[in-house]
Amino acid sequence: TIHGRTKIQGYTPPAYWAPIGEVRRNSDIPVVANGEIWSLDDLKRCQESTGCMHFMLGRGALAEPGLVQLCARYLHTPVERPLFPLRGGSASHWHELIELLVRCSVRMQESDRRTMSRIKQWLNYAHNKGEVRWFSEVKRALSSEELLGRLTDLMHAETAGATKHAAFQLST
C-alpha cells in the first residue's frame, strides 16, 4: 500500500498519485493506491493516474460507509454480504451504523469515552465533506447513550419535517 504522501505531509491534501503509478509500473507485485479517495470519482481519477486495480479507502469510507460497496461494484469485485448503503446526510441513515459500532465496542470491552472519540471523528469527516450537517447537534454528547438519544431526536425532527413538507405539497 502506497499512501501518496510523505510522513511530514500527513493527511494534508493533495495525495500524489502519479508516483504510485510509477512504482506500480516498475513492480512485479500488486500495488495498492491510497490517499484522498473520498468518492467514486476520486477512485476513478486515482485509477487513471496510477493504473492500479487495488485501492485502500481510509477516511473516505468513514465519511461515507457506502463508498466501499460503490467502489467494489465499479471494480467488479464481488461482495460476500451486503454492506452499508450510501448514507447521505440523514440522521436516520447513520443511527443504525452508530448503534452497531457502539454494540461492537461494548463487546470488545472498549471504554465509552474511546468509542465516542471514534464516532465523533468519523462524523466529523462526514461533516467536513458536507454529508452530516447536523454534527453540531451531537458533537457535545458525553456518552454513546446521549449521542444515540440526540440522533433519535433528529430522526423524529426529520420525519416530522418530511411529513409537514408532504402535507404542504398535497395542499398546493
Coordinates of N, CA and C in Angstrom, one line a residue:
T1 N 0.9 -1.2 0.0 CA 0.0 0.0 0.0 C 0.9 1.2 0.0
I2 N 0.6 2.1 -0.9 CA 1.4 3.4 -1.0 C 0.4 4.5 -0.8
H3 N 0.7 5.4 0.2 CA -0.2 6.4 0.6 C -0.2 7.7 -0.1
G4 N 0.7 7.9 -1.0 CA 0.6 9.1 -1.9 C 1.0 10.4 -1.2
R5 N 1.6 10.3 0.0 CA 2.1 11.5 0.7 C 3.3 11.0 1.6
T6 N 4.0 12.0 2.0 CA 5.1 11.7 2.9 C 4.6 11.8 4.3
K7 N 5.4 11.3 5.2 CA 5.0 11.3 6.7 C 4.8 12.8 7.1
I8 N 5.7 13.7 6.6 CA 5.6 15.1 7.0 C 4.3 15.7 6.5
Q9 N 3.8 15.3 5.3 CA 2.6 15.8 4.7 C 1.4 15.3 5.5
G10 N 1.5 14.1 6.1 CA 0.4 13.6 6.9 C -0.8 13.4 6.0
Y11 N -2.0 13.9 6.5 CA -3.2 13.8 5.8 C -3.5 15.1 5.0
T12 N -2.6 16.0 4.8 CA -2.8 17.2 4.1 C -2.9 16.9 2.6
P13 N -4.1 17.3 2.0 CA -4.2 17.2 0.6 C -3.2 18.0 -0.2
P14 N -2.9 17.7 -1.4 CA -3.4 16.5 -2.2 C -2.6 15.3 -1.9
A15 N -3.1 14.1 -2.3 CA -2.3 12.9 -2.4 C -1.7 12.9 -3.8
Y16 N -0.5 12.5 -3.9 CA 0.3 12.4 -5.1 C 0.2 11.0 -5.7
W17 N -0.7 10.8 -6.6 CA -1.0 9.5 -7.2 C 0.0 9.1 -8.3
A18 N 0.6 10.1 -9.0 CA 1.5 9.8 -10.1 C 2.7 8.9 -9.7
P19 N 3.3 9.2 -8.6 CA 4.5 8.4 -8.1 C 4.0 7.0 -7.8
I20 N 2.8 6.8 -7.4 CA 2.3 5.5 -7.1 C 2.2 4.7 -8.4
G21 N 1.8 5.3 -9.5 CA 1.7 4.7 -10.8 C 3.1 4.3 -11.3
E22 N 4.1 5.2 -11.0 CA 5.5 4.9 -11.4 C 6.0 3.6 -10.6
V23 N 5.7 3.5 -9.4 CA 6.1 2.3 -8.6 C 5.4 1.1 -9.2
R24 N 4.1 1.2 -9.5 CA 3.3 0.1 -10.0 C 3.9 -0.4 -11.3
R25 N 4.2 0.5 -12.2 CA 4.8 0.1 -13.5 C 6.1 -0.6 -13.3
N26 N 6.9 -0.3 -12.3 CA 8.2 -0.9 -12.1 C 8.2 -2.0 -11.0
S27 N 7.0 -2.5 -10.7 CA 7.0 -3.6 -9.7 C 6.3 -4.8 -10.2
D28 N 6.7 -6.0 -9.7 CA 6.1 -7.2 -10.1 C 5.0 -7.7 -9.1
I29 N 4.8 -6.9 -8.1 CA 3.8 -7.2 -7.1 C 2.6 -6.2 -7.2
P30 N 1.4 -6.6 -6.8 CA 0.3 -5.7 -6.8 C 0.6 -4.5 -5.9
V31 N 0.2 -3.4 -6.4 CA 0.4 -2.1 -5.6 C -1.0 -1.6 -5.3
V32 N -1.2 -1.2 -4.0 CA -2.5 -0.7 -3.5 C -2.3 0.8 -3.4
A33 N -3.1 1.5 -4.1 CA -3.1 3.0 -4.1 C -4.0 3.5 -2.9
N34 N -3.5 4.6 -2.3 CA -4.3 5.2 -1.2 C -4.0 6.7 -1.1
G35 N -5.0 7.4 -0.6 CA -4.9 8.8 -0.4 C -5.9 9.6 -1.1
E36 N -6.7 10.3 -0.3 CA -7.7 11.3 -0.8 C -8.8 10.7 -1.7
I37 N -9.2 9.4 -1.4 CA -10.2 8.8 -2.2 C -11.5 8.9 -1.3
W38 N -12.3 10.0 -1.6 CA -13.5 10.3 -0.9 C -14.8 10.0 -1.7
S39 N -14.6 9.6 -2.9 CA -15.8 9.4 -3.8 C -15.4 8.4 -4.9
L40 N -16.4 7.9 -5.6 CA -16.1 7.1 -6.7 C -15.4 7.8 -7.8
D41 N -15.7 9.1 -8.0 CA -14.9 9.9 -8.9 C -13.4 10.0 -8.6
D42 N -13.2 10.1 -7.3 CA -11.8 10.2 -6.8 C -11.1 8.8 -7.1
L43 N -11.8 7.7 -6.9 CA -11.2 6.4 -7.2 C -10.9 6.3 -8.7
K44 N -11.8 6.8 -9.5 CA -11.6 6.7 -11.0 C -10.4 7.5 -11.4
R45 N -10.2 8.7 -10.8 CA -9.1 9.6 -11.1 C -7.8 8.9 -10.6
C46 N -7.8 8.3 -9.4 CA -6.7 7.6 -8.9 C -6.3 6.5 -9.8
Q47 N -7.3 5.7 -10.2 CA -7.0 4.6 -11.1 C -6.4 5.0 -12.4
E48 N -6.9 6.1 -13.0 CA -6.4 6.7 -14.2 C -5.0 7.1 -14.1
S49 N -4.7 7.7 -12.9 CA -3.3 8.3 -12.7 C -2.3 7.2 -12.4
T50 N -2.8 6.1 -11.7 CA -1.8 5.1 -11.2 C -1.8 3.8 -12.0
G51 N -2.9 3.5 -12.7 CA -3.1 2.2 -13.4 C -3.3 1.1 -12.4
C52 N -3.5 1.4 -11.1 CA -3.8 0.4 -10.1 C -5.2 -0.2 -10.2
M53 N -5.3 -1.4 -9.7 CA -6.6 -2.1 -9.7 C -7.0 -2.4 -8.2
H54 N -6.1 -2.0 -7.3 CA -6.3 -2.2 -5.8 C -6.2 -0.8 -5.1
F55 N -7.2 -0.6 -4.2 CA -7.2 0.7 -3.6 C -7.6 0.5 -2.1
M56 N -7.0 1.4 -1.3 CA -7.4 1.4 0.1 C -8.2 2.7 0.4
L57 N -9.3 2.5 1.0 CA -10.2 3.6 1.3 C -10.1 3.8 2.8
G58 N -9.7 5.0 3.2 CA -9.5 5.3 4.6 C -10.6 6.2 5.1
R59 N -10.3 7.5 5.3 CA -11.2 8.5 5.8 C -12.4 8.6 4.9
G60 N -12.3 8.4 3.6 CA -13.4 8.5 2.7 C -14.5 7.4 3.0
A61 N -14.1 6.2 3.4 CA -15.0 5.2 3.8 C -15.6 5.5 5.2
L62 N -14.9 6.2 6.0 CA -15.6 6.7 7.3 C -16.6 7.7 7.0
A63 N -16.3 8.7 6.1 CA -17.2 9.8 5.9 C -18.4 9.3 5.1
E64 N -18.3 8.2 4.3 CA -19.4 7.7 3.5 C -19.2 6.1 3.5
P65 N -19.7 5.4 4.5 CA -19.5 4.0 4.6 C -20.0 3.2 3.3
G66 N -21.0 3.7 2.6 CA -21.4 3.0 1.4 C -20.4 3.1 0.3
L67 N -19.4 4.0 0.4 CA -18.4 4.1 -0.6 C -17.7 2.8 -0.9
V68 N -17.5 1.9 0.1 CA -16.9 0.7 -0.1 C -17.6 -0.2 -1.1
Q69 N -18.9 -0.3 -0.9 CA -19.7 -1.1 -1.8 C -19.8 -0.5 -3.2
L70 N -19.9 0.8 -3.3 CA -19.9 1.5 -4.6 C -18.7 1.3 -5.4
C71 N -17.5 1.4 -4.7 CA -16.2 1.2 -5.4 C -16.1 -0.3 -5.8
A72 N -16.5 -1.2 -4.9 CA -16.4 -2.6 -5.2 C -17.2 -3.0 -6.4
R73 N -18.4 -2.4 -6.5 CA -19.2 -2.6 -7.7 C -18.5 -2.1 -9.0
Y74 N -18.0 -0.9 -8.9 CA -17.3 -0.3 -10.0 C -16.1 -1.2 -10.5
L75 N -15.4 -1.7 -9.5 CA -14.2 -2.5 -9.8 C -14.6 -4.0 -10.1
H76 N -15.8 -4.3 -10.1 CA -16.3 -5.7 -10.4 C -15.8 -6.7 -9.4
T77 N -15.7 -6.2 -8.1 CA -15.3 -7.0 -7.0 C -16.5 -7.6 -6.3
P78 N -16.6 -8.9 -6.2 CA -17.8 -9.5 -5.5 C -17.7 -9.1 -4.0
V79 N -18.9 -8.8 -3.5 CA -19.1 -8.5 -2.1 C -19.8 -9.7 -1.5
E80 N -19.2 -10.4 -0.5 CA -19.7 -11.6 0.1 C -21.1 -11.4 0.8
R81 N -21.2 -10.2 1.4 CA -22.5 -9.9 2.1 C -22.8 -8.5 1.8
P82 N -24.1 -8.1 1.9 CA -24.4 -6.7 1.6 C -23.7 -5.8 2.7
L83 N -23.2 -4.7 2.2 CA -22.5 -3.8 3.1 C -23.5 -2.6 3.3
F84 N -23.1 -1.6 3.8 CA -23.9 -0.4 4.1 C -24.2 0.3 2.9
P85 N -25.5 0.8 2.7 CA -25.8 1.6 1.5 C -25.2 3.0 1.7
L86 N -25.2 3.8 0.7 CA -24.7 5.2 0.9 C -25.6 5.8 1.9
R87 N -24.9 6.5 2.8 CA -25.6 7.1 4.0 C -26.2 8.5 3.7
G88 N -25.6 9.3 3.0 CA -26.1 10.7 2.8 C -26.1 11.4 4.1
G89 N -26.9 12.4 4.3 CA -26.8 13.2 5.5 C -27.9 13.0 6.5
S90 N -28.8 12.1 6.2 CA -29.9 11.8 7.2 C -29.5 11.2 8.5
A91 N -29.9 11.7 9.6 CA -29.6 11.1 10.9 C -30.1 9.7 11.0
S92 N -31.2 9.4 10.4 CA -31.8 8.0 10.4 C -30.9 7.0 9.7
H93 N -30.2 7.5 8.7 CA -29.3 6.6 7.9 C -28.1 6.3 8.7
W94 N -27.7 7.2 9.6 CA -26.4 7.0 10.4 C -26.7 6.3 11.7
H95 N -28.0 6.4 12.2 CA -28.3 5.9 13.6 C -28.0 4.4 13.7
E96 N -28.4 3.6 12.7 CA -28.2 2.1 12.7 C -26.7 1.8 12.7
L97 N -25.9 2.5 12.0 CA -24.5 2.2 11.9 C -23.8 2.6 13.2
I98 N -24.1 3.7 13.8 CA -23.5 4.2 15.0 C -23.9 3.2 16.1
E99 N -25.2 2.8 16.1 CA -25.6 1.8 17.1 C -24.8 0.5 17.0
L100 N -24.6 0.1 15.8 CA -23.8 -1.1 15.6 C -22.3 -0.9 16.1
L101 N -21.8 0.2 15.9 CA -20.4 0.5 16.4 C -20.4 0.5 17.9
V102 N -21.4 1.0 18.5 CA -21.4 1.1 20.0 C -21.6 -0.4 20.5
R103 N -22.4 -1.2 19.9 CA -22.6 -2.6 20.4 C -21.3 -3.3 20.2
C104 N -20.6 -3.2 19.1 CA -19.3 -3.8 18.9 C -18.3 -3.4 19.9
S105 N -18.2 -2.1 20.2 CA -17.3 -1.6 21.1 C -17.5 -2.1 22.5
V106 N -18.8 -2.3 22.9 CA -19.1 -2.9 24.2 C -18.6 -4.3 24.3
R107 N -18.9 -5.1 23.2 CA -18.4 -6.5 23.2 C -16.9 -6.6 23.3
M108 N -16.2 -5.6 22.7 CA -14.8 -5.6 22.7 C -14.2 -5.0 24.0
Q109 N -15.1 -4.6 24.9 CA -14.8 -4.0 26.2 C -14.0 -2.7 26.0
E110 N -14.4 -2.0 25.0 CA -13.7 -0.7 24.8 C -14.5 0.4 25.6
S111 N -13.8 1.3 26.2 CA -14.4 2.4 27.0 C -15.4 3.2 26.2
D112 N -16.4 3.7 26.8 CA -17.4 4.5 26.1 C -16.7 5.8 25.6
R113 N -15.7 6.3 26.4 CA -15.0 7.5 26.0 C -14.3 7.3 24.7
R114 N -13.6 6.2 24.6 CA -12.9 5.8 23.3 C -13.8 5.7 22.2
T115 N -15.0 5.0 22.4 CA -16.0 4.8 21.4 C -16.5 6.2 20.9
M116 N -16.8 7.1 21.9 CA -17.3 8.4 21.5 C -16.3 9.2 20.7
S117 N -15.0 9.1 21.1 CA -14.0 9.7 20.3 C -13.9 9.3 18.9
R118 N -14.0 8.0 18.7 CA -14.0 7.4 17.3 C -15.2 7.9 16.5
I119 N -16.4 7.8 17.2 CA -17.7 8.2 16.5 C -17.6 9.7 16.1
K120 N -17.2 10.5 17.0 CA -17.1 11.9 16.7 C -16.1 12.2 15.6
Q121 N -15.0 11.6 15.6 CA -14.0 11.7 14.5 C -14.6 11.3 13.2
W122 N -15.3 10.2 13.2 CA -15.9 9.7 12.0 C -17.0 10.6 11.4
L123 N -17.9 11.1 12.3 CA -18.9 12.0 11.9 C -18.3 13.3 11.4
N124 N -17.2 13.8 12.0 CA -16.6 15.0 11.6 C -16.1 14.9 10.2
Y125 N -15.5 13.7 9.8 CA -15.1 13.5 8.4 C -16.3 13.7 7.5
A126 N -17.4 13.1 7.8 CA -18.7 13.2 7.0 C -19.2 14.7 7.0
H127 N -19.1 15.3 8.1 CA -19.5 16.8 8.2 C -18.6 17.6 7.3
N128 N -17.3 17.4 7.4 CA -16.4 18.2 6.6 C -16.6 18.0 5.1
K129 N -17.2 16.9 4.7 CA -17.5 16.6 3.3 C -18.9 17.0 2.9
G130 N -19.6 17.7 3.9 CA -20.9 18.2 3.6 C -22.1 17.2 3.8
E131 N -21.8 16.0 4.3 CA -22.8 15.0 4.4 C -23.6 15.1 5.7
V132 N -23.0 15.4 6.8 CA -23.6 15.4 8.1 C -23.7 16.9 8.6
R133 N -24.8 17.5 8.2 CA -24.9 18.9 8.5 C -25.4 19.1 10.0
W134 N -25.8 18.0 10.6 CA -26.3 18.0 12.0 C -25.2 17.7 13.0
F135 N -24.0 17.7 12.6 CA -22.9 17.3 13.5 C -22.9 18.2 14.8
S136 N -23.1 19.5 14.6 CA -23.1 20.4 15.8 C -24.1 20.0 16.8
E137 N -25.2 19.3 16.4 CA -26.2 18.8 17.3 C -25.8 17.7 18.2
V138 N -24.8 16.9 17.8 CA -24.4 15.7 18.5 C -22.9 15.8 19.0
K139 N -22.1 16.7 18.6 CA -20.7 16.7 18.9 C -20.4 16.9 20.4
R140 N -21.3 17.5 21.1 CA -21.0 17.7 22.5 C -21.5 16.6 23.4
A141 N -22.1 15.6 22.8 CA -22.6 14.5 23.6 C -21.5 13.8 24.4
L142 N -21.7 13.5 25.7 CA -20.7 12.9 26.5 C -20.6 11.4 26.6
S143 N -21.7 10.8 26.1 CA -21.8 9.3 26.1 C -22.4 8.8 24.9
S144 N -22.2 7.6 24.6 CA -22.9 7.0 23.4 C -24.4 7.0 23.6
E145 N -24.9 6.8 24.8 CA -26.3 6.8 25.0 C -26.9 8.2 24.7
E146 N -26.2 9.2 25.2 CA -26.6 10.6 24.9 C -26.6 10.9 23.4
L147 N -25.5 10.5 22.7 CA -25.4 10.7 21.3 C -26.6 10.0 20.5
L148 N -26.8 8.7 20.9 CA -27.9 8.0 20.2 C -29.2 8.6 20.5
G149 N -29.4 9.2 21.7 CA -30.7 9.9 22.0 C -30.8 11.1 21.2
R150 N -29.8 11.9 21.0 CA -29.8 13.1 20.2 C -30.1 12.7 18.7
L151 N -29.5 11.6 18.2 CA -29.8 11.1 16.9 C -31.2 10.8 16.7
T152 N -31.8 10.1 17.7 CA -33.2 9.7 17.7 C -34.1 11.0 17.6
D153 N -33.7 12.0 18.4 CA -34.5 13.3 18.3 C -34.4 13.9 16.9
L154 N -33.2 13.8 16.3 CA -33.0 14.4 15.0 C -33.8 13.6 14.0
M155 N -33.9 12.3 14.2 CA -34.7 11.4 13.3 C -36.1 11.8 13.3
H156 N -36.6 12.0 14.6 CA -38.0 12.4 14.7 C -38.3 13.8 14.0
A157 N -37.3 14.7 14.2 CA -37.5 16.0 13.6 C -37.5 15.9 12.0
E158 N -36.6 15.0 11.5 CA -36.6 14.8 10.1 C -37.9 14.2 9.6
T159 N -38.4 13.2 10.3 CA -39.7 12.6 9.9 C -40.8 13.6 10.0
A160 N -40.9 14.5 11.0 CA -41.9 15.5 11.2 C -41.8 16.5 10.0
G161 N -40.5 16.9 9.7 CA -40.3 17.8 8.6 C -40.7 17.3 7.3
A162 N -40.5 16.0 7.0 CA -40.8 15.3 5.8 C -42.4 15.2 5.7
T163 N -43.0 14.9 6.8 CA -44.5 14.8 6.8 C -45.1 16.2 6.5
K164 N -44.5 17.2 7.2 CA -45.0 18.6 7.0 C -44.9 19.0 5.6
H165 N -43.7 18.7 5.0 CA -43.4 19.1 3.6 C -44.4 18.4 2.6
A166 N -44.6 17.1 2.9 CA -45.5 16.3 2.0 C -47.0 16.9 2.1
A167 N -47.4 17.2 3.3 CA -48.7 17.8 3.5 C -48.9 19.1 2.8
F168 N -47.8 19.9 2.9 CA -47.8 21.2 2.2 C -47.9 21.0 0.7
Q169 N -47.2 20.1 0.1 CA -47.2 19.8 -1.3 C -48.6 19.3 -1.7
L170 N -49.3 18.5 -0.9 CA -50.6 18.0 -1.2 C -51.6 19.1 -1.2
S171 N -51.4 20.1 -0.4 CA -52.4 21.2 -0.3 C -52.2 22.3 -1.4
T172 N -51.1 22.2 -2.1 CA -50.9 23.2 -3.1 C -51.2 22.7 -4.5

